[in-house]
mmCIF file of C-alpha atoms in Angstrom:
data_model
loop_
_atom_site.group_PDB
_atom_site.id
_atom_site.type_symbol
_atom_site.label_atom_id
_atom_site.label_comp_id
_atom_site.label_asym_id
_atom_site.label_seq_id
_atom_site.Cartn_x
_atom_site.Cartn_y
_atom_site.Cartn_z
ATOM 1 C CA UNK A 11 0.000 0.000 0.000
ATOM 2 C CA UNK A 12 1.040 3.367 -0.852
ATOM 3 C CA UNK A 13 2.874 5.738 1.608
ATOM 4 C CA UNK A 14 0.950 8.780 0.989
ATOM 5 C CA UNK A 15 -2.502 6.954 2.210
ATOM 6 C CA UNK A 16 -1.166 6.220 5.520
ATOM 7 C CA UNK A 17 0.167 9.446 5.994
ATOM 8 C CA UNK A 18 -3.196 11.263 4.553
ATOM 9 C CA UNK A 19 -5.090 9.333 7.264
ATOM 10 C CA UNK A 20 -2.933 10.122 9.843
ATOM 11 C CA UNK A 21 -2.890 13.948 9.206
ATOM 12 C CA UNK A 22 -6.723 13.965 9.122
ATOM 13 C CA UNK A 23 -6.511 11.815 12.914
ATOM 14 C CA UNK A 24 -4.058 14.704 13.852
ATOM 15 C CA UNK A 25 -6.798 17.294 12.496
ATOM 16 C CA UNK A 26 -9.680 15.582 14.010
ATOM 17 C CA UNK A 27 -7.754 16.718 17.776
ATOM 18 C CA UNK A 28 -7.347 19.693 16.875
ATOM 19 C CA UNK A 29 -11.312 20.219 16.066
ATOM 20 C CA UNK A 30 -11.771 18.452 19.641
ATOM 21 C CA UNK A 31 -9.202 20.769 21.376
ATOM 22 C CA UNK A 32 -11.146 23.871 19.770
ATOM 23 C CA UNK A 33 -14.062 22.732 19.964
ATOM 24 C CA UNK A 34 -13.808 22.431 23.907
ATOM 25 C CA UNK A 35 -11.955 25.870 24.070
ATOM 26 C CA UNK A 36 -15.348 27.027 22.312
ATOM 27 C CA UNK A 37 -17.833 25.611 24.196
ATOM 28 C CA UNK A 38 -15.791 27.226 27.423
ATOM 29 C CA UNK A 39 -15.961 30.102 26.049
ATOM 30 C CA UNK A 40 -17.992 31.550 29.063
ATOM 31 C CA UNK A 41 -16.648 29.926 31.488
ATOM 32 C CA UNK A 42 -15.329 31.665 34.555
ATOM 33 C CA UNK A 43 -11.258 31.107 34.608
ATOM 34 C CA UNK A 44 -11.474 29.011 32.016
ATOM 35 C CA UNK A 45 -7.564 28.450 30.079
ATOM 36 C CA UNK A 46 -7.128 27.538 26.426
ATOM 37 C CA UNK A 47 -5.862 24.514 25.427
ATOM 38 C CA UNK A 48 -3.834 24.322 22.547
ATOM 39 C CA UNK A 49 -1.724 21.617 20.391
ATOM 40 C CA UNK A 50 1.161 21.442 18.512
ATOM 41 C CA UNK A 51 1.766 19.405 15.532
ATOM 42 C CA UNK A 52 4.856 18.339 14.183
ATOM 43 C CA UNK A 53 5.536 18.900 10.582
ATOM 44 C CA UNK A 54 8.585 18.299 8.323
ATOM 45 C CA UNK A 55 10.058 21.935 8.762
ATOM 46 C CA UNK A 56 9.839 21.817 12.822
ATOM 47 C CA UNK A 57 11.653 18.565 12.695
ATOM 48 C CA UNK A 58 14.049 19.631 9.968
ATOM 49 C CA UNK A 59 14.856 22.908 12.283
ATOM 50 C CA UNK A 60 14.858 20.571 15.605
ATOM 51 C CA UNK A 61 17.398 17.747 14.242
ATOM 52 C CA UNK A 62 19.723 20.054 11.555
ATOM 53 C CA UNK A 63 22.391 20.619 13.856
ATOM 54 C CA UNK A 64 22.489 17.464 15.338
ATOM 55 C CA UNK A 65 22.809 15.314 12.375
ATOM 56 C CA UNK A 66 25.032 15.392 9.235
ATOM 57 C CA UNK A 67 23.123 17.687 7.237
ATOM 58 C CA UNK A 68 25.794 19.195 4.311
ATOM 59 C CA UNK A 69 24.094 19.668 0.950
ATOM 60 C CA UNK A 70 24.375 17.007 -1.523
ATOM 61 C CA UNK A 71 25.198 14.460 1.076
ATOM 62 C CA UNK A 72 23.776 10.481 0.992
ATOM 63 C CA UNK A 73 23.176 11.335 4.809
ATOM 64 C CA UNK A 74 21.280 14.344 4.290
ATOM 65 C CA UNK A 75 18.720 12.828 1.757
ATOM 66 C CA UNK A 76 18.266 10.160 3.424
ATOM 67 C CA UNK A 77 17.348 12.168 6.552
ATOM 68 C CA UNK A 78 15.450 14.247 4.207
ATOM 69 C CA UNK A 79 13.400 11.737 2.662
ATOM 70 C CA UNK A 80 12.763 9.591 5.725
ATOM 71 C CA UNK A 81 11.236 13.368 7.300
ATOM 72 C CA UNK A 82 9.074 14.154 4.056
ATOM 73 C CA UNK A 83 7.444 10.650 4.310
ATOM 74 C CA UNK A 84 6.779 10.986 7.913
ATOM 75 C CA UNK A 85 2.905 11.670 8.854
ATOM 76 C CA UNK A 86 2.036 14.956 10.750
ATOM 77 C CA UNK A 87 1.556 14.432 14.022
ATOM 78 C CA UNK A 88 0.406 15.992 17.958
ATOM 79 C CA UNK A 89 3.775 16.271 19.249
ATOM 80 C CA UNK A 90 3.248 18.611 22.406
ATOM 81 C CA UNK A 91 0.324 20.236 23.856
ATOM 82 C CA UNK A 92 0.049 23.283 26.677
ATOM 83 C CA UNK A 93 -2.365 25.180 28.377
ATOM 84 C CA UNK A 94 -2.159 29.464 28.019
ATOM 85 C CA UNK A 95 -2.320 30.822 31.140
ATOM 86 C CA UNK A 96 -2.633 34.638 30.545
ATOM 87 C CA UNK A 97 -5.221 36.003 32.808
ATOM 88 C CA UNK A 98 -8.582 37.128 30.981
ATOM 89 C CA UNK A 99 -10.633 39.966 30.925
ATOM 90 C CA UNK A 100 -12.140 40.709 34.161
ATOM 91 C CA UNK A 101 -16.209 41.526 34.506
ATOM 92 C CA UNK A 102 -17.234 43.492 37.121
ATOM 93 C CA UNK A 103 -20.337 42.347 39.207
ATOM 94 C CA UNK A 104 -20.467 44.235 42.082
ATOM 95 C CA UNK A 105 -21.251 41.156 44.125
ATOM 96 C CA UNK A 106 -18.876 40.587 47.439
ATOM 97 C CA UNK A 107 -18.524 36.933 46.830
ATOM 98 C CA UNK A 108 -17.228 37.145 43.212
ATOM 99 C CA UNK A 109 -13.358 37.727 43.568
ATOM 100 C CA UNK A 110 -10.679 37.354 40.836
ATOM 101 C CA UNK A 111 -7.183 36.945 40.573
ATOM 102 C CA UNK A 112 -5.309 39.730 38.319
ATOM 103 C CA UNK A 113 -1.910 37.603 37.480
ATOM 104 C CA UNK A 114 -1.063 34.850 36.311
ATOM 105 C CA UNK A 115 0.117 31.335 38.010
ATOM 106 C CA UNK A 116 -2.073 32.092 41.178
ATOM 107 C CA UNK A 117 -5.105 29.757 41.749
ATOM 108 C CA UNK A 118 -7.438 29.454 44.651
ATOM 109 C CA UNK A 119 -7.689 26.083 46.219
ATOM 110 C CA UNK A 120 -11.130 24.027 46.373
ATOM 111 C CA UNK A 121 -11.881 21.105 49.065
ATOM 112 C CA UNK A 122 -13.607 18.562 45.766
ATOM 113 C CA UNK A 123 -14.502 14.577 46.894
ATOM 114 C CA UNK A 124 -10.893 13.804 45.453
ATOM 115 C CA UNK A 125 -8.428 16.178 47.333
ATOM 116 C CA UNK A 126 -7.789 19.379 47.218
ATOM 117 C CA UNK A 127 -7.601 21.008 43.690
ATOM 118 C CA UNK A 128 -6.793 23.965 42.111
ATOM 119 C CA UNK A 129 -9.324 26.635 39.982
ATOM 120 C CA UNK A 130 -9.005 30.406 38.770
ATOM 121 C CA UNK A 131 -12.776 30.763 39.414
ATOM 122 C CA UNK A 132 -13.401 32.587 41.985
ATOM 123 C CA UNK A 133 -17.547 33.258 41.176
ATOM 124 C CA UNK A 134 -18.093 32.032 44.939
ATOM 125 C CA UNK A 135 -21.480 31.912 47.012
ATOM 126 C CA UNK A 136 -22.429 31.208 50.257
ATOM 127 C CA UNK A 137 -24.232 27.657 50.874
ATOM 128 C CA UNK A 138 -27.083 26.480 53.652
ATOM 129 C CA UNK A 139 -24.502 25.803 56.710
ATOM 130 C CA UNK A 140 -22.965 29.503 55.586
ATOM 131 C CA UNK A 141 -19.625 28.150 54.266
ATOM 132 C CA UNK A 142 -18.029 29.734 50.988
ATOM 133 C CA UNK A 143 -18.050 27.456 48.037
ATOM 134 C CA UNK A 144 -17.703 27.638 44.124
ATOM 135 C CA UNK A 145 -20.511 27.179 42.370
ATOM 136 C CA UNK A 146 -20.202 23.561 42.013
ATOM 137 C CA UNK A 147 -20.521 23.631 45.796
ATOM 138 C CA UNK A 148 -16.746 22.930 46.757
ATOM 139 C CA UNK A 149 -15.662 24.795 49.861
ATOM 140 C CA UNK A 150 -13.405 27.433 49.347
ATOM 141 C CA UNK A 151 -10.420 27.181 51.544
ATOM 142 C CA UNK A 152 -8.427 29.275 53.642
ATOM 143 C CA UNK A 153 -4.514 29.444 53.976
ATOM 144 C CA UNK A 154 -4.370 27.637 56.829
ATOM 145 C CA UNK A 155 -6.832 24.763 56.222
ATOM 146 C CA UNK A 156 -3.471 22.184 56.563
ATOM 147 C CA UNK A 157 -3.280 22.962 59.948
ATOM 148 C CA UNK A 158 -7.474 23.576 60.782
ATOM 149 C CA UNK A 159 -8.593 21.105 58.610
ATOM 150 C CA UNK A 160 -11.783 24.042 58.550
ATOM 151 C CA UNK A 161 -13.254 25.903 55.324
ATOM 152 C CA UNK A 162 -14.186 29.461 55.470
ATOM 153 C CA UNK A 163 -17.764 30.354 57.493
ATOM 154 C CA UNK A 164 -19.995 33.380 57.241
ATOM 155 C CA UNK A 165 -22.389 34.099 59.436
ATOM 156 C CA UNK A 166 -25.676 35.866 58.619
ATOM 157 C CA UNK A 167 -25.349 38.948 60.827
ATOM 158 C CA UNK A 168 -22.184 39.356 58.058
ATOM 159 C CA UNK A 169 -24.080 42.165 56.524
ATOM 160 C CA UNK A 170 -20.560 43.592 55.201
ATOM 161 C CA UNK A 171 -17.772 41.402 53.096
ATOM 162 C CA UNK A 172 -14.372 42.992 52.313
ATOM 163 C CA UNK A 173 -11.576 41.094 50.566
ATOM 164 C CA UNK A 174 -8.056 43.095 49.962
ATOM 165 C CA UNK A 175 -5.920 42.595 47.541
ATOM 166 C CA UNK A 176 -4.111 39.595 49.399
ATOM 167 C CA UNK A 177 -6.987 37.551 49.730
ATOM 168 C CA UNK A 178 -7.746 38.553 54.026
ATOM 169 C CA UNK A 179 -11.474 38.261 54.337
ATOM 170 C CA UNK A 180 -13.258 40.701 56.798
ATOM 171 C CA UNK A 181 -17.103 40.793 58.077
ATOM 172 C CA UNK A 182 -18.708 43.399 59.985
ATOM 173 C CA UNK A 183 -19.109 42.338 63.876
ATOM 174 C CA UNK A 184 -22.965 41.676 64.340
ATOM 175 C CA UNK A 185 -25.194 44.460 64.592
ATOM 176 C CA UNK A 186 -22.404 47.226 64.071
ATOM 177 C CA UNK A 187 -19.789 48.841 61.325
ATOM 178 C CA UNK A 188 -16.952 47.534 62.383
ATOM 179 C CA UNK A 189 -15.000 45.176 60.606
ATOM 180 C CA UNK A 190 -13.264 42.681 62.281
ATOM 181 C CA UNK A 191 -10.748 39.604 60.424
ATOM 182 C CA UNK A 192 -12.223 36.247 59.501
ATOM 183 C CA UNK A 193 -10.276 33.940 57.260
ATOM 184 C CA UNK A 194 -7.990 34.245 54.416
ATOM 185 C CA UNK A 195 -8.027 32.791 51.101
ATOM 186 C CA UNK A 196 -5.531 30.112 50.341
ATOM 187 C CA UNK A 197 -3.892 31.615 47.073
ATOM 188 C CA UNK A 198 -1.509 28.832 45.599
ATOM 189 C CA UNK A 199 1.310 29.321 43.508
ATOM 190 C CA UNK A 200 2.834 26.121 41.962
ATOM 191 C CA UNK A 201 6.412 26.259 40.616
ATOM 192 C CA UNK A 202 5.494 25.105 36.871
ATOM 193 C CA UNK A 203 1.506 25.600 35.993
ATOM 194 C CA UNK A 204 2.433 23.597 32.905
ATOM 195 C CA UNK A 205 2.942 20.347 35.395
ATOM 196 C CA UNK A 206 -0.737 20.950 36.674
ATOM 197 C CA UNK A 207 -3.287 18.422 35.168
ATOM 198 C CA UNK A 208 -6.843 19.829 34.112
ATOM 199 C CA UNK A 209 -9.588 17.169 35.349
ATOM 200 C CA UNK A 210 -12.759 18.926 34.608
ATOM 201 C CA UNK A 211 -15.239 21.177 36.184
ATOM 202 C CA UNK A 212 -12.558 23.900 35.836
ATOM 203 C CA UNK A 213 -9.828 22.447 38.406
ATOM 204 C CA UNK A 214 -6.405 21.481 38.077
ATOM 205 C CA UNK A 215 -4.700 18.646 40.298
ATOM 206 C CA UNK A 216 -1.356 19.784 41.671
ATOM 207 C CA UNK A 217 0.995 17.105 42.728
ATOM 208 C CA UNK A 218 2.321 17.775 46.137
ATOM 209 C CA UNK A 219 -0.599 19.956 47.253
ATOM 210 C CA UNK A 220 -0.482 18.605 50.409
ATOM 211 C CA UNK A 221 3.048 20.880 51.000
ATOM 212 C CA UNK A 222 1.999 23.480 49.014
ATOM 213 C CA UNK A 223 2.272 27.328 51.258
ATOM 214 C CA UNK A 224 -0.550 29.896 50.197
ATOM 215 C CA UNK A 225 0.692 33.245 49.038
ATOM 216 C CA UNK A 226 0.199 35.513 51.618
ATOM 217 C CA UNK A 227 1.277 39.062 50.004
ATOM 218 C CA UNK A 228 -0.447 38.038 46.172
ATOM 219 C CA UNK A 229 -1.652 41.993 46.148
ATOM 220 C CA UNK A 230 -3.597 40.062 43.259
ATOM 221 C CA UNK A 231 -7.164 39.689 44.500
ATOM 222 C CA UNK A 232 -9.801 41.980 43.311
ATOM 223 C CA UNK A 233 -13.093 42.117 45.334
ATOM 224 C CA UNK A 234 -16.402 42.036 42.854
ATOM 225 C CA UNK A 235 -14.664 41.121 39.561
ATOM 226 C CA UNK A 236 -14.622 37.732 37.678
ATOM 227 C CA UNK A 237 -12.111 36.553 35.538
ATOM 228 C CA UNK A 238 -13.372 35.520 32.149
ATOM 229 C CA UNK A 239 -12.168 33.061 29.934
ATOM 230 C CA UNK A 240 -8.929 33.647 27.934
ATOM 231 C CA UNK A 241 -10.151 32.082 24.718
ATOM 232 C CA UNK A 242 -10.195 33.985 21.715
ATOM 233 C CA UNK A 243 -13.723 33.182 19.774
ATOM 234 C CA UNK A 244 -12.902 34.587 16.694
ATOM 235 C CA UNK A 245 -9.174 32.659 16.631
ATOM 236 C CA UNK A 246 -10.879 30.085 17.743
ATOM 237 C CA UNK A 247 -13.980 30.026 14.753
ATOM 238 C CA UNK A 248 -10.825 30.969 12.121
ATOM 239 C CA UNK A 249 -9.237 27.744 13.541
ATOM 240 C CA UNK A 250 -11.871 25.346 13.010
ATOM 241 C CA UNK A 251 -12.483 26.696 9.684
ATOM 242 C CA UNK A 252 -8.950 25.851 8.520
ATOM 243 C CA UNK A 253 -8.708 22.985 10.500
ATOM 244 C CA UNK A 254 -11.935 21.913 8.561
ATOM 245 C CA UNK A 255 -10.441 21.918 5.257
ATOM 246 C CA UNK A 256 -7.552 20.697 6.081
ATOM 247 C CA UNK A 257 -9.435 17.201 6.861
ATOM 248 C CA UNK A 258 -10.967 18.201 3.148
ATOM 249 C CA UNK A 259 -8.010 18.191 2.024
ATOM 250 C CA UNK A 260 -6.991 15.110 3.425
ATOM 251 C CA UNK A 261 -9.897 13.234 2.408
ATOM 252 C CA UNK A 262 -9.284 14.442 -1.212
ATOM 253 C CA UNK A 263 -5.681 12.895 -1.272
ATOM 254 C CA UNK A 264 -7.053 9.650 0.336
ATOM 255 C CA UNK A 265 -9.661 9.292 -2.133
ATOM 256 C CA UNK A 266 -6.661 10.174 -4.913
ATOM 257 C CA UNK A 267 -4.492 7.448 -3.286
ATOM 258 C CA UNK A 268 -7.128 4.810 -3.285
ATOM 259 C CA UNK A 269 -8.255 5.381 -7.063
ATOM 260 C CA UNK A 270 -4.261 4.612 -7.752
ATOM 261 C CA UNK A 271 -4.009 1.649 -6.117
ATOM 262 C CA UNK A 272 -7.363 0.741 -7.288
ATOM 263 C CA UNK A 273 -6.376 1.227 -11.067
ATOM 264 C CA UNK A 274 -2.364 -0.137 -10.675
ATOM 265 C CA UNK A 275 -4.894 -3.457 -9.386
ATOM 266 C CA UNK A 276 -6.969 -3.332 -12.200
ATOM 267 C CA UNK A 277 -3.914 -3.157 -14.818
ATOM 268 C CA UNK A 278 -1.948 -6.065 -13.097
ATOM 269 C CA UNK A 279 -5.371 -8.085 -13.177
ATOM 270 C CA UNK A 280 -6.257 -7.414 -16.447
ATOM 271 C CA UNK A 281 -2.254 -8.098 -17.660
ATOM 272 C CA UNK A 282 -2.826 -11.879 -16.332
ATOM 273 C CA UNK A 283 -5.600 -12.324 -17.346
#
């Protein structure tokens, strides 16, 4: 069978995640905190720039065309893929419990049924038993929830919320003006966001959470804002229309490779016969 149909098929494969990858990013696209995913494939002239200086590449070499032919035959292929962190647009809502975080790297940590995870959304509420959770009804933990083992409580006389910049939460003292501490948010920073693993729902697992030390002067936090999602719509839409006929494309030289074979069949068929 012919080269060029096996490496048609796989390119189309290769497009096919790319229209999943997008089509997540776009169906996030309102999602509080939410990070694009992106992938990278692997074509002749990334290898070709990877590999030069490493192997005997001299023009008019036996080395070099072999290394050049072996690379033009090769199918295209996901070779790497990364989440962009850059912090989206923030939306003010005026509403005490919303906060945001205004760099990048910095996640608030979540009590979920599997551990502690990370998330940048910070659209939080207050539940029946007065505890701050997200909206999927995790609690929303405080900095020193290692050594408590406690989430974060409001009480109802808590007529007033304040949040500063370094996540320190503070509620009126009942039946009076005065603001008095309560907890503070537990602001991670890991030392490589690229090692953090996305598992749905908007979290990230962070090995080693257990050691992990909340930042405690972020000056990051901003009181009534919510971070929106960093995807791009319209780079997004002008990606799934190219990535769309690319798999034409691909279909097109499949077809093209098939009718080949088809007809060299046909000929060597018809010659003994």
């Amino acid at each position: 069978m012919q080269t060029g149909y096996y490496s048609s098929a796989a390119g189309m494969v290769t497009q096919f995640n790319r229209l999943d990858t997008i089509a997540n990013n776009l169906a996030n696209v309102n999602t509080a905190g939410y990070k694009e995913d992106n992938l990278i494939v692997g074509d002749f002239m990334r290898l070709y720039q990877e590999k030069r200086d490493e192997l005997d590449l001299q023009n008019n070499t036996k080395e070099s065309a072999q290394f050049l032919n072996r690379t033009m035959a090769r199918a295209p292929q996901i070779v790497d893929e990364y989440t962009n962190f850059s912090v989206g647009n923030l939306q003010k809502t005026s509403n005490p419990l919303d906060v945001s975080l205004t760099r990048e790297n910095l996640f608030f940590a979540v009590k979920t049924p599997a551990g502690v995870r990370l998330t940048r959304d910070g659209s939080f509420t207050k539940n029946d038993e007065g505890k701050l959770v997200t909206k999927a009804g995790y609690e929303v933990l405080p900095n020193d929830y290692y050594t408590t083992q406690q989430g974060i409580s409001l009480n109802a006389q808590d007529s007033i919320i304040e949040i500063d910049k370094n996540g320190q939460i503070y509620t009126n003292i009942p039946n009076s003006a005065k603001l008095t501490q309560n907890a503070k948010l537990f602001i991670v920073q890991p030392e490589n966001a690229r090692m953090l693993i996305k598992e749905g729902d908007n979290l990230y697992k962070m090995d080693g959470i257990e050691t992990a030390q909340g930042v405690n002067e972020s000056a990051a936090v901003s009181q009534g804002f919510v971070e929106k999602s960093n995807v791009n719509a319209v780079k997004m839409m002008t990606q799934m229309i190219e990535t769309n006929r690319l798999v034409g494309m691909y279909q097109k030289a499949m077809n093209s490779q098939m009718d080949d074979m088809n007809r060299d069949a046909i000929d060597k068929l018809s010659k003994k016969a």
